[in-house]
Amino acid sequence: SRYATASELAEDLDHWLKGEPILARPVSRFEKTWKWCKRRPLLVGTVVTATLLLLVVSVILIRTRNNAEATRIVQGLLRADTSEIKTIIGELVDYRGWAKDDLREAYEQSPADSNAKLHAALAMLPDDKSVLSTLKERLLTVTPTQFEYLRDLLDDDKDELVDYYWQIAKEGETPATRFQAACALASYDPENDYWENTDFCTFVADHLVGVRP
């Protein structure tokens, strides 16, 4: 028997009616917590409300901080020298979601031949391949000091560029763009048989000596 006397049974029934622990069945930790909460609804409500409010405030503060940091990095990216872009894009990795709108705005509103548009496009490229058409044209017109950095940043997409650059290298409208395309191909497609073409190699050599001392 669970009870030695009738009085113990009566006492347990009284505990049960009051929602208190009884001897017949030990109360689990969860039940103890639940009953404690039921006896103190106002206190529990206050704690829950405060906890939820704290979580909301924390989320808002994190979003605000991340947005501010993304904006700071994007502004630095737009003003930076092209030689610094790879490093800055690395800093942007953890903030891409927050930087997306700033990058898109800079890309769409900056002049076509500006560094700001070039740098915004480079930062967008990993997530938005639509900017590759802009970048492949810019590689043909950027300054010699920018060329190396832009070429290297486009290396992962070279398979999409090689055919176009061979077309430009062979049939481009100006010697400058033909030469710039050839410089890209020297890195992207150095084993192509067309490098054996005498006329093409002569063109590249003459342009290199005559224009790029």
XYZ file of N, CA and C in Angstrom:
639
model
N 0.840 -1.199 0.000
C 0.000 0.000 0.000
C 0.877 1.251 0.000
N 0.381 2.263 -0.679
C 1.147 3.503 -0.772
C 1.054 4.306 0.525
N 0.010 4.096 1.320
C -0.217 4.904 2.516
C -0.290 3.995 3.737
N 0.358 4.410 4.821
C 0.342 3.621 6.055
C -0.953 3.822 6.821
N -1.539 5.004 6.680
C -2.774 5.303 7.415
C -3.743 6.040 6.517
N -4.997 6.066 6.947
C -6.035 6.784 6.203
C -5.769 8.283 6.204
N -5.172 8.748 7.282
C -4.895 10.186 7.371
C -3.871 10.622 6.328
N -2.911 9.740 6.022
C -1.926 10.056 4.976
C -2.609 10.154 3.615
N -3.567 9.252 3.374
C -4.325 9.304 2.125
C -5.124 10.590 2.036
N -5.789 10.935 3.141
C -6.587 12.162 3.150
C -5.704 13.390 2.919
N -4.519 13.358 3.540
C -3.585 14.486 3.362
C -3.120 14.589 1.916
N -2.864 13.432 1.278
C -2.438 13.443 -0.125
C -3.537 13.952 -1.037
N -4.812 13.568 -0.712
C -5.936 14.068 -1.507
C -6.042 15.578 -1.395
N -5.783 16.081 -0.221
C -5.831 17.533 -0.018
C -4.738 18.223 -0.830
N -3.541 17.616 -0.838
C -2.454 18.170 -1.662
C -2.834 18.174 -3.140
N -3.459 17.090 -3.566
C -3.818 16.966 -4.994
C -4.841 18.027 -5.391
N -5.835 18.244 -4.511
C -6.867 19.240 -4.785
C -6.275 20.650 -4.872
N -5.193 20.890 -4.137
C -4.543 22.199 -4.145
C -3.492 22.333 -5.260
N -3.307 21.233 -6.038
C -2.303 21.274 -7.108
C -0.897 21.158 -6.597
N -0.765 20.542 -5.375
C 0.551 20.376 -4.770
C 1.052 18.955 -4.987
N 2.370 18.723 -4.837
C 2.915 17.372 -5.008
C 2.264 16.386 -4.040
N 2.093 15.150 -4.509
C 1.515 14.099 -3.676
C 2.516 12.973 -3.497
N 2.353 12.200 -2.419
C 3.274 11.117 -2.119
C 3.113 9.938 -3.062
N 1.893 9.744 -3.589
C 1.618 8.574 -4.429
C 2.411 8.611 -5.728
N 2.643 9.790 -6.240
C 3.380 9.913 -7.504
C 4.311 11.105 -7.419
N 5.613 10.877 -7.309
C 6.567 11.998 -7.246
C 6.426 12.897 -8.469
N 6.523 14.155 -8.246
C 6.352 15.121 -9.338
C 7.678 15.302 -10.093
N 7.592 15.241 -11.427
C 8.790 15.440 -12.246
C 9.212 16.901 -12.218
N 10.437 17.142 -12.655
C 10.941 18.515 -12.689
C 10.100 19.382 -13.610
N 9.668 18.803 -14.750
C 8.831 19.560 -15.683
C 7.506 19.947 -15.030
N 6.895 18.976 -14.341
C 5.614 19.266 -13.689
C 5.775 20.319 -12.603
N 6.874 20.215 -11.849
C 7.120 21.221 -10.820
C 7.212 22.610 -11.433
N 7.941 22.692 -12.546
C 8.098 23.986 -13.219
C 6.767 24.492 -13.740
N 5.987 23.583 -14.351
C 4.698 23.969 -14.925
C 3.742 24.468 -13.831
N 3.706 23.750 -12.723
C 2.820 24.154 -11.637
C 3.277 25.462 -11.003
N 4.584 25.630 -10.912
C 5.112 26.890 -10.385
C 4.673 28.049 -11.266
N 4.735 27.818 -12.581
C 4.317 28.866 -13.525
C 2.824 29.167 -13.401
N 2.015 28.121 -13.222
C 0.566 28.321 -13.101
C 0.218 29.109 -11.848
N 1.019 28.938 -10.798
C 0.748 29.671 -9.560
C 1.215 31.115 -9.622
N 2.077 31.445 -10.606
C 2.626 32.802 -10.708
C 2.508 33.328 -12.151
N 1.296 33.383 -12.674
C 1.110 33.765 -14.083
C 1.625 35.173 -14.411
N 1.447 36.103 -13.490
C 1.886 37.476 -13.760
C 3.406 37.554 -13.882
N 4.092 36.906 -12.960
C 5.550 36.908 -12.992
C 6.071 36.216 -14.248
N 5.465 35.061 -14.566
C 5.895 34.324 -15.758
C 5.646 35.147 -17.017
N 4.496 35.789 -17.089
C 4.189 36.619 -18.256
C 5.185 37.749 -18.423
N 5.551 38.349 -17.289
C 6.533 39.445 -17.327
C 7.886 38.956 -17.824
N 8.325 37.787 -17.331
C 9.619 37.232 -17.742
C 9.613 36.892 -19.229
N 8.542 36.242 -19.680
C 8.448 35.868 -21.096
C 8.447 37.101 -21.988
N 7.669 38.111 -21.602
C 7.610 39.346 -22.398
C 8.974 40.026 -22.464
N 9.642 40.081 -21.319
C 10.966 40.710 -21.279
C 11.967 39.945 -22.136
N 11.884 38.596 -22.086
C 12.799 37.775 -22.889
C 12.575 37.993 -24.375
N 11.297 38.001 -24.790
C 10.983 38.228 -26.204
C 11.425 39.619 -26.649
N 11.205 40.600 -25.789
C 11.616 41.969 -26.113
C 13.132 42.042 -26.277
N 13.847 41.359 -25.394
C 15.304 41.339 -25.474
C 15.770 40.701 -26.776
N 15.104 39.609 -27.177
C 15.461 38.950 -28.436
C 15.215 39.865 -29.629
N 14.072 40.551 -29.624
C 13.751 41.468 -30.736
C 14.772 42.597 -30.824
N 15.089 43.176 -29.665
C 16.068 44.268 -29.637
C 17.431 43.771 -30.122
N 17.810 42.562 -29.696
C 19.094 41.998 -30.120
C 19.146 41.816 -31.625
N 18.062 41.296 -32.209
C 18.008 41.110 -33.664
C 18.116 42.445 -34.391
N 17.394 43.447 -33.882
C 17.436 44.782 -34.508
C 18.839 45.362 -34.425
N 19.478 45.224 -33.278
C 20.830 45.767 -33.111
C 21.826 45.064 -34.035
N 21.691 43.743 -34.164
C 22.589 42.987 -35.055
C 22.384 43.406 -36.505
N 21.133 43.535 -36.917
C 20.850 43.956 -38.295
C 21.376 45.364 -38.558
N 21.178 46.249 -37.590
C 21.654 47.627 -37.750
C 23.172 47.669 -37.869
N 23.839 46.910 -37.014
C 25.304 46.868 -37.052
C 25.800 46.284 -38.367
N 25.185 45.196 -38.814
C 25.621 44.563 -40.063
C 25.363 45.456 -41.275
N 24.225 46.149 -41.268
C 23.940 47.085 -42.358
C 24.970 48.206 -42.400
N 25.305 48.729 -41.225
C 26.289 49.811 -41.155
C 27.661 49.343 -41.622
N 28.048 48.138 -41.216
C 29.352 47.611 -41.613
C 29.389 47.327 -43.115
N 28.290 46.796 -43.658
C 28.222 46.539 -45.100
C 28.337 47.842 -45.884
N 27.646 48.878 -45.437
C 27.707 50.183 -46.104
C 29.122 50.747 -46.054
N 29.768 50.603 -44.902
C 31.145 51.096 -44.769
C 32.083 50.384 -45.743
N 31.955 49.073 -45.854
C 32.826 48.310 -46.743
C 32.558 48.667 -48.206
N 31.294 48.805 -48.559
C 30.948 49.138 -49.952
C 31.484 50.519 -50.312
N 31.341 51.489 -49.413
C 31.858 52.823 -49.694
C 33.374 52.797 -49.889
N 34.063 52.013 -49.087
C 35.503 51.866 -49.265
C 35.848 51.192 -50.575
N 35.059 50.204 -50.954
C 35.262 49.488 -52.205
C 35.148 50.416 -53.408
N 34.170 51.283 -53.386
C 33.921 52.178 -54.520
C 35.041 53.200 -54.687
N 35.667 53.603 -53.577
C 36.709 54.619 -53.635
C 38.114 54.033 -53.747
N 38.245 52.752 -53.549
C 39.564 52.120 -53.457
C 40.288 52.060 -54.795
N 41.590 51.821 -54.722
C 42.366 51.507 -55.914
C 42.034 50.082 -56.329
N 42.041 49.817 -57.632
C 41.682 48.486 -58.119
C 42.584 47.399 -57.543
N 43.808 47.756 -57.205
C 44.727 46.773 -56.630
C 44.263 46.277 -55.261
N 43.349 47.018 -54.616
C 42.880 46.657 -53.280
C 41.564 45.885 -53.299
N 40.968 45.741 -54.468
C 39.608 45.218 -54.550
C 39.493 43.778 -54.067
N 40.440 42.937 -54.403
C 40.354 41.536 -53.982
C 40.272 41.419 -52.468
N 41.080 42.191 -51.763
C 41.072 42.163 -50.301
C 39.741 42.660 -49.745
N 39.223 43.736 -50.320
C 37.965 44.306 -49.828
C 36.799 43.358 -50.097
N 36.808 42.694 -51.251
C 35.756 41.721 -51.543
C 35.792 40.591 -50.510
N 36.982 40.219 -50.069
C 37.101 39.220 -49.008
C 36.460 39.681 -47.717
N 36.602 40.965 -47.401
C 36.000 41.518 -46.184
C 34.476 41.546 -46.281
N 33.981 41.552 -47.504
C 32.541 41.685 -47.727
C 31.800 40.354 -47.628
N 32.520 39.247 -47.578
C 31.908 37.916 -47.641
C 30.816 37.737 -46.588
N 31.079 38.137 -45.359
C 30.110 37.929 -44.276
C 28.964 38.934 -44.290
N 29.018 39.893 -45.196
C 27.999 40.949 -45.208
C 27.292 41.053 -46.566
N 27.396 40.022 -47.389
C 26.839 40.100 -48.739
C 25.340 40.382 -48.737
N 24.630 39.732 -47.821
C 23.186 39.938 -47.767
C 22.810 41.377 -47.491
N 23.600 42.044 -46.677
C 23.326 43.447 -46.319
C 23.900 44.416 -47.357
N 24.913 43.992 -48.094
C 25.565 44.877 -49.067
C 24.906 44.835 -50.441
N 24.049 43.876 -50.659
C 23.486 43.639 -51.997
C 22.852 44.887 -52.600
N 22.009 45.564 -51.847
C 21.302 46.734 -52.379
C 22.261 47.891 -52.654
N 23.234 48.106 -51.752
C 24.210 49.184 -51.956
C 25.049 48.931 -53.209
N 25.435 47.686 -53.417
C 26.234 47.345 -54.604
C 25.422 47.537 -55.881
N 24.189 47.085 -55.861
C 23.329 47.236 -57.042
C 23.107 48.703 -57.375
N 22.872 49.522 -56.352
C 22.663 50.957 -56.580
C 23.916 51.605 -57.171
N 25.073 51.261 -56.623
C 26.330 51.828 -57.134
C 26.576 51.388 -58.572
N 26.299 50.148 -58.850
C 26.516 49.617 -60.201
C 25.611 50.312 -61.218
N 24.355 50.500 -60.859
C 23.396 51.059 -61.811
C 23.538 52.572 -61.976
N 24.009 53.279 -60.937
C 24.033 54.736 -60.984
C 25.397 55.326 -61.339
N 26.444 54.531 -61.277
C 27.784 55.052 -61.568
C 28.008 55.127 -63.079
N 28.810 56.095 -63.540
C 29.122 56.194 -64.975
C 29.735 54.902 -65.501
N 29.487 54.621 -66.777
C 29.879 53.346 -67.373
C 31.376 53.080 -67.278
N 32.191 54.127 -67.400
C 33.638 53.921 -67.407
C 34.297 54.239 -66.065
N 33.488 54.322 -65.006
C 34.029 54.703 -63.694
C 34.576 53.500 -62.945
N 35.507 53.780 -62.061
C 36.027 52.732 -61.186
C 34.951 52.223 -60.241
N 34.049 53.110 -59.834
C 32.987 52.701 -58.916
C 32.128 51.602 -59.542
N 31.766 51.764 -60.796
C 30.958 50.742 -61.468
C 31.753 49.448 -61.637
N 33.021 49.593 -61.997
C 33.892 48.431 -62.156
C 33.998 47.659 -60.839
N 34.263 48.361 -59.760
C 34.457 47.708 -58.469
C 33.163 47.096 -57.945
N 32.043 47.790 -58.152
C 30.753 47.232 -57.725
C 30.452 45.942 -58.488
N 30.734 45.944 -59.784
C 30.493 44.751 -60.595
C 31.362 43.584 -60.132
N 32.601 43.857 -59.805
C 33.498 42.798 -59.328
C 32.995 42.211 -58.011
N 32.476 43.048 -57.136
C 31.952 42.567 -55.855
C 30.660 41.776 -56.044
N 29.875 42.133 -57.055
C 28.606 41.450 -57.316
C 28.800 40.125 -58.041
N 29.895 39.978 -58.763
C 30.091 38.846 -59.669
C 29.877 37.472 -59.039
N 30.365 37.189 -57.833
C 30.159 35.839 -57.288
C 28.692 35.434 -57.179
N 27.795 36.410 -56.988
C 26.371 36.116 -56.811
C 25.517 36.515 -58.007
N 26.085 37.296 -58.917
C 25.291 37.835 -60.028
C 26.121 37.832 -61.311
N 25.980 36.784 -62.088
C 26.772 36.631 -63.307
C 26.325 37.574 -64.430
N 25.238 38.300 -64.221
C 24.796 39.231 -65.256
C 25.783 40.378 -65.461
N 26.621 40.641 -64.459
C 27.589 41.733 -64.581
C 28.822 41.307 -65.378
N 28.918 40.029 -65.722
C 30.097 39.553 -66.447
C 30.216 40.214 -67.815
N 29.085 40.523 -68.440
C 29.126 41.178 -69.750
C 29.786 42.555 -69.651
N 29.530 43.249 -68.559
C 30.168 44.550 -68.341
C 31.658 44.378 -68.088
N 31.998 43.422 -67.268
C 33.404 43.226 -66.889
C 34.256 42.757 -68.062
N 33.696 41.940 -68.927
C 34.508 41.457 -70.049
C 34.837 42.586 -71.024
N 33.954 43.579 -71.099
C 34.240 44.745 -71.944
C 35.241 45.666 -71.251
N 35.107 45.808 -69.946
C 36.020 46.696 -69.221
C 37.454 46.185 -69.253
N 37.630 44.865 -69.302
C 38.988 44.316 -69.361
C 39.717 44.768 -70.618
N 38.972 45.105 -71.650
C 39.566 45.545 -72.913
C 39.936 47.031 -72.895
N 39.484 47.748 -71.875
C 39.695 49.205 -71.883
C 40.360 49.748 -70.623
N 40.515 48.927 -69.594
C 41.113 49.435 -68.359
C 42.583 49.796 -68.576
N 43.111 50.566 -67.651
C 44.507 50.975 -67.746
C 45.431 49.784 -67.510
N 46.669 49.864 -67.978
C 47.619 48.759 -67.752
C 47.784 48.413 -66.274
N 47.729 49.409 -65.394
C 47.901 49.121 -63.963
C 46.693 48.383 -63.380
N 45.516 48.573 -63.972
C 44.320 47.871 -63.502
C 44.182 46.492 -64.134
N 44.760 46.313 -65.299
C 44.521 45.118 -66.100
C 44.816 43.833 -65.332
N 45.968 43.753 -64.717
C 46.374 42.517 -64.039
C 45.376 42.108 -62.963
N 44.911 43.078 -62.179
C 43.999 42.771 -61.076
C 42.636 42.325 -61.600
N 42.146 43.017 -62.627
C 40.861 42.646 -63.200
C 40.935 41.277 -63.872
N 41.992 41.047 -64.622
C 42.177 39.746 -65.282
C 42.158 38.609 -64.258
N 42.866 38.784 -63.161
C 42.945 37.728 -62.155
C 41.602 37.506 -61.463
N 40.853 38.572 -61.229
C 39.551 38.437 -60.583
C 38.518 37.770 -61.488
N 38.760 37.802 -62.784
C 37.855 37.147 -63.734
C 38.294 35.734 -64.092
N 39.366 35.273 -63.484
C 39.928 33.975 -63.859
C 38.934 32.829 -63.668
N 38.125 32.868 -62.633
C 37.159 31.783 -62.397
C 36.115 31.697 -63.501
N 35.939 32.774 -64.245
C 34.934 32.805 -65.318
C 35.568 32.791 -66.704
N 36.823 32.410 -66.783
C 37.541 32.501 -68.052
C 36.925 31.642 -69.149
N 36.310 30.524 -68.774
C 35.702 29.668 -69.800
C 34.587 30.388 -70.546
N 33.954 31.359 -69.875
C 32.896 32.144 -70.515
C 33.473 33.283 -71.368
N 34.755 33.525 -71.257
C 35.359 34.694 -71.898
C 36.287 34.364 -73.061
N 36.846 33.173 -73.059
C 37.913 32.847 -74.010
C 37.488 33.020 -75.460
N 36.352 32.470 -75.834
C 35.919 32.567 -77.242
C 35.731 34.024 -77.669
N 35.143 34.804 -76.788
C 34.910 36.218 -77.114
C 36.228 36.951 -77.283
N 37.182 36.686 -76.402
C 38.463 37.385 -76.502
C 39.277 36.936 -77.712
N 39.144 35.677 -78.117
C 39.816 35.270 -79.351
C 39.213 35.988 -80.563
N 37.918 36.164 -80.543
C 37.274 36.909 -81.630
C 37.797 38.342 -81.694
N 37.919 38.978 -80.541
C 38.435 40.347 -80.491
C 39.903 40.379 -80.882
N 40.677 39.430 -80.390
C 42.111 39.408 -80.684
C 42.377 39.245 -82.176
N 41.516 38.516 -82.844
C 41.700 38.272 -84.285
C 41.078 39.359 -85.145
N 39.908 39.865 -84.717
C 39.131 40.737 -85.601
C 38.711 42.052 -84.951
N 39.290 42.392 -83.826
C 38.887 43.608 -83.131
C 39.056 44.862 -83.972
N 38.255 45.884 -83.654
C 38.243 47.098 -84.460
C 39.477 47.962 -84.248
N 40.083 47.889 -83.080
C 41.256 48.725 -82.810
C 42.421 47.864 -82.336
N 43.640 48.277 -82.655
C 44.813 47.535 -82.167
C 44.848 47.450 -80.640
N 44.378 48.502 -79.974
C 44.427 48.515 -78.511
C 43.565 47.412 -77.908
N 42.338 47.267 -78.397
C 41.469 46.227 -77.844
C 41.954 44.834 -78.250
N 42.489 44.705 -79.483
C 43.046 43.414 -79.897
C 44.196 43.012 -78.979
N 45.046 43.966 -78.680
C 46.197 43.681 -77.830
C 45.758 43.345 -76.406
N 44.775 44.085 -75.901
C 44.294 43.827 -74.542
C 43.671 42.431 -74.458
N 42.942 42.045 -75.496
C 42.361 40.702 -75.531
C 43.456 39.642 -75.568
N 44.490 39.906 -76.340
C 45.613 38.964 -76.411
C 46.292 38.811 -75.053
N 46.420 39.907 -74.329
C 47.023 39.849 -72.996
C 46.187 38.980 -72.057
N 44.862 39.087 -72.161
C 43.997 38.245 -71.334
C 44.149 36.776 -71.732
N 44.217 36.518 -73.027
C 44.320 35.141 -73.520
C 45.659 34.498 -73.181
N 46.687 35.302 -73.051
C 47.989 34.757 -72.651
C 47.898 34.076 -71.292
N 46.949 34.542 -70.464
C 46.730 33.936 -69.159
C 45.616 32.898 -69.193
N 44.531 33.179 -69.923
C 43.361 32.313 -69.923
C 43.487 31.095 -70.839
N 44.218 31.244 -71.931
C 44.268 30.158 -72.930
C 45.643 30.089 -73.598
N 46.693 29.865 -72.818
C 48.058 29.928 -73.361
C 48.421 28.769 -74.283
N 47.642 27.674 -74.274
C 47.970 26.500 -75.082
C 47.243 26.480 -76.421
N 46.502 27.525 -76.716
C 45.753 27.547 -77.974
C 46.699 27.543 -79.174
N 46.345 26.786 -80.206
C 47.200 26.662 -81.393
C 47.389 27.993 -82.124
N 46.474 28.928 -81.925
C 46.571 30.188 -82.662
C 47.786 31.011 -82.239
N 48.370 30.682 -81.106
C 49.600 31.375 -80.720
C 50.753 31.054 -81.683
N 50.556 30.057 -82.527
C 51.576 29.718 -83.522
C 51.419 30.535 -84.806
N 50.338 31.299 -84.893
C 50.098 32.106 -86.087
C 51.112 33.253 -86.149
N 51.885 33.277 -87.225
C 52.979 34.244 -87.344
C 52.490 35.683 -87.355
N 51.460 35.945 -88.134
C 50.942 37.315 -88.224
C 50.425 37.811 -86.872
N 49.751 36.936 -86.165
C 49.202 37.323 -84.867
C 50.321 37.611 -83.866
N 51.302 36.735 -83.825
C 52.423 36.939 -82.896
C 53.210 38.204 -83.240
N 53.336 38.487 -84.530
C 54.026 39.705 -84.947
C 53.257 40.944 -84.494
N 51.917 40.889 -84.661
C 51.088 42.003 -84.209
C 51.282 42.252 -82.709
N 51.210 41.177 -81.908
C 51.337 41.309 -80.465
C 52.719 41.865 -80.099
N 53.766 41.344 -80.729
C 55.131 41.787 -80.433
C 55.315 43.246 -80.807
N 54.850 43.627 -81.990
C 54.997 45.027 -82.450
C 54.233 45.982 -81.530
N 53.033 45.583 -81.146
C 52.249 46.453 -80.269
C 52.896 46.556 -78.894
N 53.421 45.471 -78.415
C 54.086 45.458 -77.119
C 55.296 46.384 -77.111
N 56.088 46.325 -78.173
C 57.300 47.146 -78.248
C 56.955 48.622 -78.535
N 55.977 48.829 -79.428
C 55.683 50.177 -79.872
C 54.836 50.982 -78.934
N 53.932 50.314 -78.205
C 52.972 51.050 -77.387
C 53.215 50.871 -75.902
N 53.731 49.731 -75.512
C 53.909 49.437 -74.091
C 55.385 49.261 -73.763
N 56.135 50.349 -73.727
C 57.575 50.213 -73.445
C 57.823 49.680 -72.034
